[in-house]
Amino acid sequence: MNELKILGISGSLRAGSHNTALLHATRKFAPPGMNVEIHEGLRDVPPYDMDLDTPLGRPAAAQDLRDRVNAADGLLIVTPEFNYSIPGVLKNAIDWASTDWTGTEGPPLLRKPIAIAGAAPTNFGSVRAQLALRQVFVWTDSDVVTKPELIVFRDHGRFDDGGDLIDETTAGLLRDLLNALAARTRAARQEDTGR
């Protein structure tokens, strides 16, 4: 079977982010046949501007993000929680990847298989951020993996000083989430082939 191409996006811009570290851990724990490409350009995506959101007017970083989402078989989004919700930079990126005002491109997130995870130092982890993100993906009609949930609470004890994931429970849940995303992505491929 062809390799599954997954685009990974961290909702954190912080250099020492455990969310970004968790995303990088996917390269170790991904199932055979899955390649996770990590998007590093979130900082460069400008604030969403509907006046520029056309095939010829879109800023280069926003168009690059859309192209990567379109090219991916599925997405893995790992997000921290800010003010009981998702970071503005992540919501902004989703806004750029969710539209088709001209009716000529197709929204990149439409029916795209997506898995969600998140880490935070609190006892509740990123529960509220993940709920907010799931609500956004209802509108985009994306195909979100519902289980397992990967909510990494008290995240400082789950990574070593180099940012490597060392907690076996978290690693096991990450493996399970990636396997569920792989299954969802393969099912979407079969559905597209059958049309």
Tab-separated table of C-alpha atoms in Angstrom:
chain	number	residue	atom	x	y	z
A	1	MET	CA	0.000	0.000	0.000
A	2	ASN	CA	1.192	3.533	-0.747
A	3	GLU	CA	2.779	5.571	2.019
A	4	LEU	CA	0.446	7.771	4.057
A	5	LYS	CA	1.572	11.389	4.046
A	6	ILE	CA	0.550	13.159	7.258
A	7	LEU	CA	1.084	16.874	7.797
A	8	GLY	CA	1.865	17.677	11.430
A	9	ILE	CA	1.166	21.143	12.830
A	10	SER	CA	2.051	22.387	16.300
A	11	GLY	CA	-0.097	25.215	17.622
A	12	SER	CA	2.833	26.534	19.646
A	13	LEU	CA	5.593	28.847	18.423
A	14	ARG	CA	7.659	28.476	21.606
A	15	ALA	CA	11.114	26.951	21.134
A	16	GLY	CA	10.822	24.624	24.138
A	17	SER	CA	7.208	23.643	23.520
A	18	HIS	CA	6.165	20.196	24.727
A	19	ASN	CA	3.470	20.254	22.025
A	20	THR	CA	6.115	20.575	19.337
A	21	ALA	CA	8.159	17.888	21.117
A	22	LEU	CA	5.102	15.612	21.107
A	23	LEU	CA	4.694	16.248	17.387
A	24	HIS	CA	8.337	15.350	16.764
A	25	ALA	CA	7.830	12.122	18.743
A	26	THR	CA	5.407	10.967	16.049
A	27	ARG	CA	8.368	10.203	13.829
A	28	LYS	CA	9.448	7.553	16.322
A	29	PHE	CA	6.017	6.114	17.081
A	30	ALA	CA	4.252	6.335	13.700
A	31	PRO	CA	3.098	3.006	12.258
A	32	PRO	CA	4.894	1.525	9.236
A	33	GLY	CA	3.876	3.226	6.027
A	34	MET	CA	3.163	6.610	7.640
A	35	ASN	CA	5.382	9.616	7.005
A	36	VAL	CA	4.803	12.663	9.217
A	37	GLU	CA	5.967	15.924	7.647
A	38	ILE	CA	6.180	18.698	10.246
A	39	HIS	CA	5.057	22.138	9.116
A	40	GLU	CA	7.533	24.706	10.393
A	41	GLY	CA	6.018	27.851	8.838
A	42	LEU	CA	3.152	28.729	11.187
A	43	ARG	CA	4.948	31.865	12.377
A	44	ASP	CA	5.066	33.156	8.784
A	45	VAL	CA	1.340	32.856	8.055
A	46	PRO	CA	-0.087	36.405	8.150
A	47	PRO	CA	-3.369	37.346	9.837
A	48	TYR	CA	-6.340	36.112	7.852
A	49	ASP	CA	-7.589	38.688	5.326
A	50	MET	CA	-10.595	37.749	3.225
A	51	ASP	CA	-9.706	40.431	0.662
A	52	LEU	CA	-6.463	38.562	-0.091
A	53	ASP	CA	-7.935	35.063	0.083
A	54	THR	CA	-8.042	34.334	-3.644
A	55	PRO	CA	-5.914	31.999	-5.779
A	56	LEU	CA	-3.921	34.945	-7.144
A	57	GLY	CA	-3.918	37.247	-4.107
A	58	ARG	CA	-3.055	34.904	-1.259
A	59	PRO	CA	0.199	35.562	0.667
A	60	ALA	CA	2.923	33.000	-0.103
A	61	ALA	CA	2.995	31.468	3.406
A	62	ALA	CA	-0.785	31.033	3.434
A	63	GLN	CA	-0.749	29.457	-0.032
A	64	ASP	CA	2.104	27.149	0.999
A	65	LEU	CA	0.074	25.979	3.992
A	66	ARG	CA	-2.965	25.315	1.787
A	67	ASP	CA	-0.803	23.417	-0.708
A	68	ARG	CA	0.656	21.242	2.061
A	69	VAL	CA	-2.789	20.497	3.496
A	70	ASN	CA	-4.063	19.596	0.025
A	71	ALA	CA	-1.083	17.307	-0.622
A	72	ALA	CA	-1.410	15.504	2.724
A	73	ASP	CA	-3.534	12.403	3.182
A	74	GLY	CA	-4.316	13.542	6.718
A	75	LEU	CA	-3.357	15.996	9.443
A	76	LEU	CA	-2.108	15.715	13.009
A	77	ILE	CA	-2.581	18.868	15.049
A	78	VAL	CA	-0.952	19.183	18.462
A	79	THR	CA	-2.084	22.202	20.411
A	80	PRO	CA	-1.498	23.925	23.723
A	81	GLU	CA	-4.365	25.632	25.519
A	82	PHE	CA	-4.534	29.425	25.721
A	83	ASN	CA	-7.384	31.077	27.643
A	84	TYR	CA	-9.486	27.900	27.559
A	85	SER	CA	-9.134	27.659	23.774
A	86	ILE	CA	-6.683	27.236	20.905
A	87	PRO	CA	-3.844	29.678	20.181
A	88	GLY	CA	-4.654	32.476	17.748
A	89	VAL	CA	-1.878	31.437	15.361
A	90	LEU	CA	-3.443	27.991	14.979
A	91	LYS	CA	-6.969	29.338	14.430
A	92	ASN	CA	-5.528	31.781	11.895
A	93	ALA	CA	-3.865	28.958	9.952
A	94	ILE	CA	-7.091	26.957	9.947
A	95	ASP	CA	-8.957	29.988	8.596
A	96	TRP	CA	-6.552	30.199	5.644
A	97	ALA	CA	-6.925	26.450	4.960
A	98	SER	CA	-10.715	26.290	5.150
A	99	THR	CA	-11.967	28.499	2.336
A	100	ASP	CA	-12.881	28.493	-1.339
A	101	TRP	CA	-14.519	31.849	-2.048
A	102	THR	CA	-14.097	31.523	-5.816
A	103	GLY	CA	-15.549	28.023	-6.007
A	104	THR	CA	-12.559	26.900	-8.071
A	105	GLU	CA	-10.194	25.267	-5.559
A	106	GLY	CA	-12.132	23.226	-3.035
A	107	PRO	CA	-11.585	23.872	0.683
A	108	PRO	CA	-8.386	22.015	1.718
A	109	LEU	CA	-9.856	20.832	5.029
A	110	LEU	CA	-13.073	19.433	3.556
A	111	ARG	CA	-13.372	15.759	4.645
A	112	LYS	CA	-9.645	15.712	5.491
A	113	PRO	CA	-8.823	13.059	8.128
A	114	ILE	CA	-7.483	14.833	11.227
A	115	ALA	CA	-6.150	13.672	14.580
A	116	ILE	CA	-5.794	16.016	17.547
A	117	ALA	CA	-3.490	15.928	20.562
A	118	GLY	CA	-2.185	18.404	23.091
A	119	ALA	CA	0.007	18.906	26.125
A	120	ALA	CA	-0.161	21.329	29.047
A	121	PRO	CA	1.305	21.662	32.554
A	122	THR	CA	-2.131	21.730	34.217
A	123	ASN	CA	-4.177	18.848	35.580
A	124	PHE	CA	-6.653	19.162	32.711
A	125	GLY	CA	-4.054	19.214	29.952
A	126	SER	CA	-5.455	20.652	26.739
A	127	VAL	CA	-9.028	19.377	27.173
A	128	ARG	CA	-10.754	22.683	26.439
A	129	ALA	CA	-8.446	23.538	23.542
A	130	GLN	CA	-9.143	20.177	21.941
A	131	LEU	CA	-12.894	20.645	22.369
A	132	ALA	CA	-12.659	24.083	20.748
A	133	LEU	CA	-10.634	22.622	17.892
A	134	ARG	CA	-13.141	19.823	17.345
A	135	GLN	CA	-15.889	22.442	17.110
A	136	VAL	CA	-13.970	24.330	14.421
A	137	PHE	CA	-13.601	21.127	12.414
A	138	VAL	CA	-17.355	20.531	12.522
A	139	TRP	CA	-17.724	23.670	10.397
A	140	THR	CA	-14.976	22.657	7.962
A	141	ASP	CA	-16.584	19.202	7.611
A	142	SER	CA	-13.288	17.524	8.403
A	143	ASP	CA	-13.088	13.833	9.364
A	144	VAL	CA	-11.781	14.026	12.943
A	145	VAL	CA	-10.558	10.946	14.818
A	146	THR	CA	-12.659	10.791	17.974
A	147	LYS	CA	-10.805	8.079	19.900
A	148	PRO	CA	-8.359	7.646	21.417
A	149	GLU	CA	-7.958	11.082	22.976
A	150	LEU	CA	-4.408	12.189	23.702
A	151	ILE	CA	-4.544	14.801	26.433
A	152	VAL	CA	-1.120	15.105	28.039
A	153	PHE	CA	-1.577	16.683	31.466
A	154	ARG	CA	1.295	17.666	33.786
A	155	ASP	CA	3.487	17.506	30.712
A	156	HIS	CA	6.788	18.491	32.376
A	157	GLY	CA	7.222	14.986	33.757
A	158	ARG	CA	6.671	13.311	30.407
A	159	PHE	CA	9.661	14.672	28.480
A	160	ASP	CA	13.359	14.694	29.282
A	161	ASP	CA	15.566	17.796	29.223
A	162	GLY	CA	16.199	17.302	25.503
A	163	GLY	CA	12.488	17.299	24.698
A	164	ASP	CA	12.243	13.561	24.059
A	165	LEU	CA	9.052	11.794	25.100
A	166	ILE	CA	9.895	9.387	27.938
A	167	ASP	CA	6.485	8.596	29.425
A	168	GLU	CA	5.361	5.126	28.346
A	169	THR	CA	1.642	5.776	28.819
A	170	THR	CA	1.797	8.877	26.617
A	171	ALA	CA	3.866	6.997	24.028
A	172	GLY	CA	1.297	4.209	23.948
A	173	LEU	CA	-1.581	6.643	23.487
A	174	LEU	CA	0.365	8.416	20.750
A	175	ARG	CA	0.874	5.097	18.937
A	176	ASP	CA	-2.841	4.348	19.254
A	177	LEU	CA	-3.819	7.782	17.961
A	178	LEU	CA	-1.503	7.462	14.956
A	179	ASN	CA	-2.868	3.997	14.191
A	180	ALA	CA	-6.420	5.378	14.339
A	181	LEU	CA	-5.425	8.220	12.007
A	182	ALA	CA	-3.819	5.718	9.629
A	183	ALA	CA	-7.010	3.638	9.570
A	184	ARG	CA	-9.176	6.720	9.004
A	185	THR	CA	-6.882	7.942	6.235
A	186	ARG	CA	-6.826	4.578	4.448
A	187	ALA	CA	-10.626	4.396	4.665
A	188	ALA	CA	-10.858	7.872	3.115
A	189	ARG	CA	-8.532	6.759	0.301
A	190	GLN	CA	-10.700	3.723	-0.413
A	191	GLU	CA	-13.816	5.867	-0.425
A	192	ASP	CA	-12.234	8.299	-2.900
A	193	THR	CA	-11.121	5.401	-5.110
A	194	GLY	CA	-14.617	3.909	-5.090
A	195	ARG	CA	-16.258	7.097	-6.318
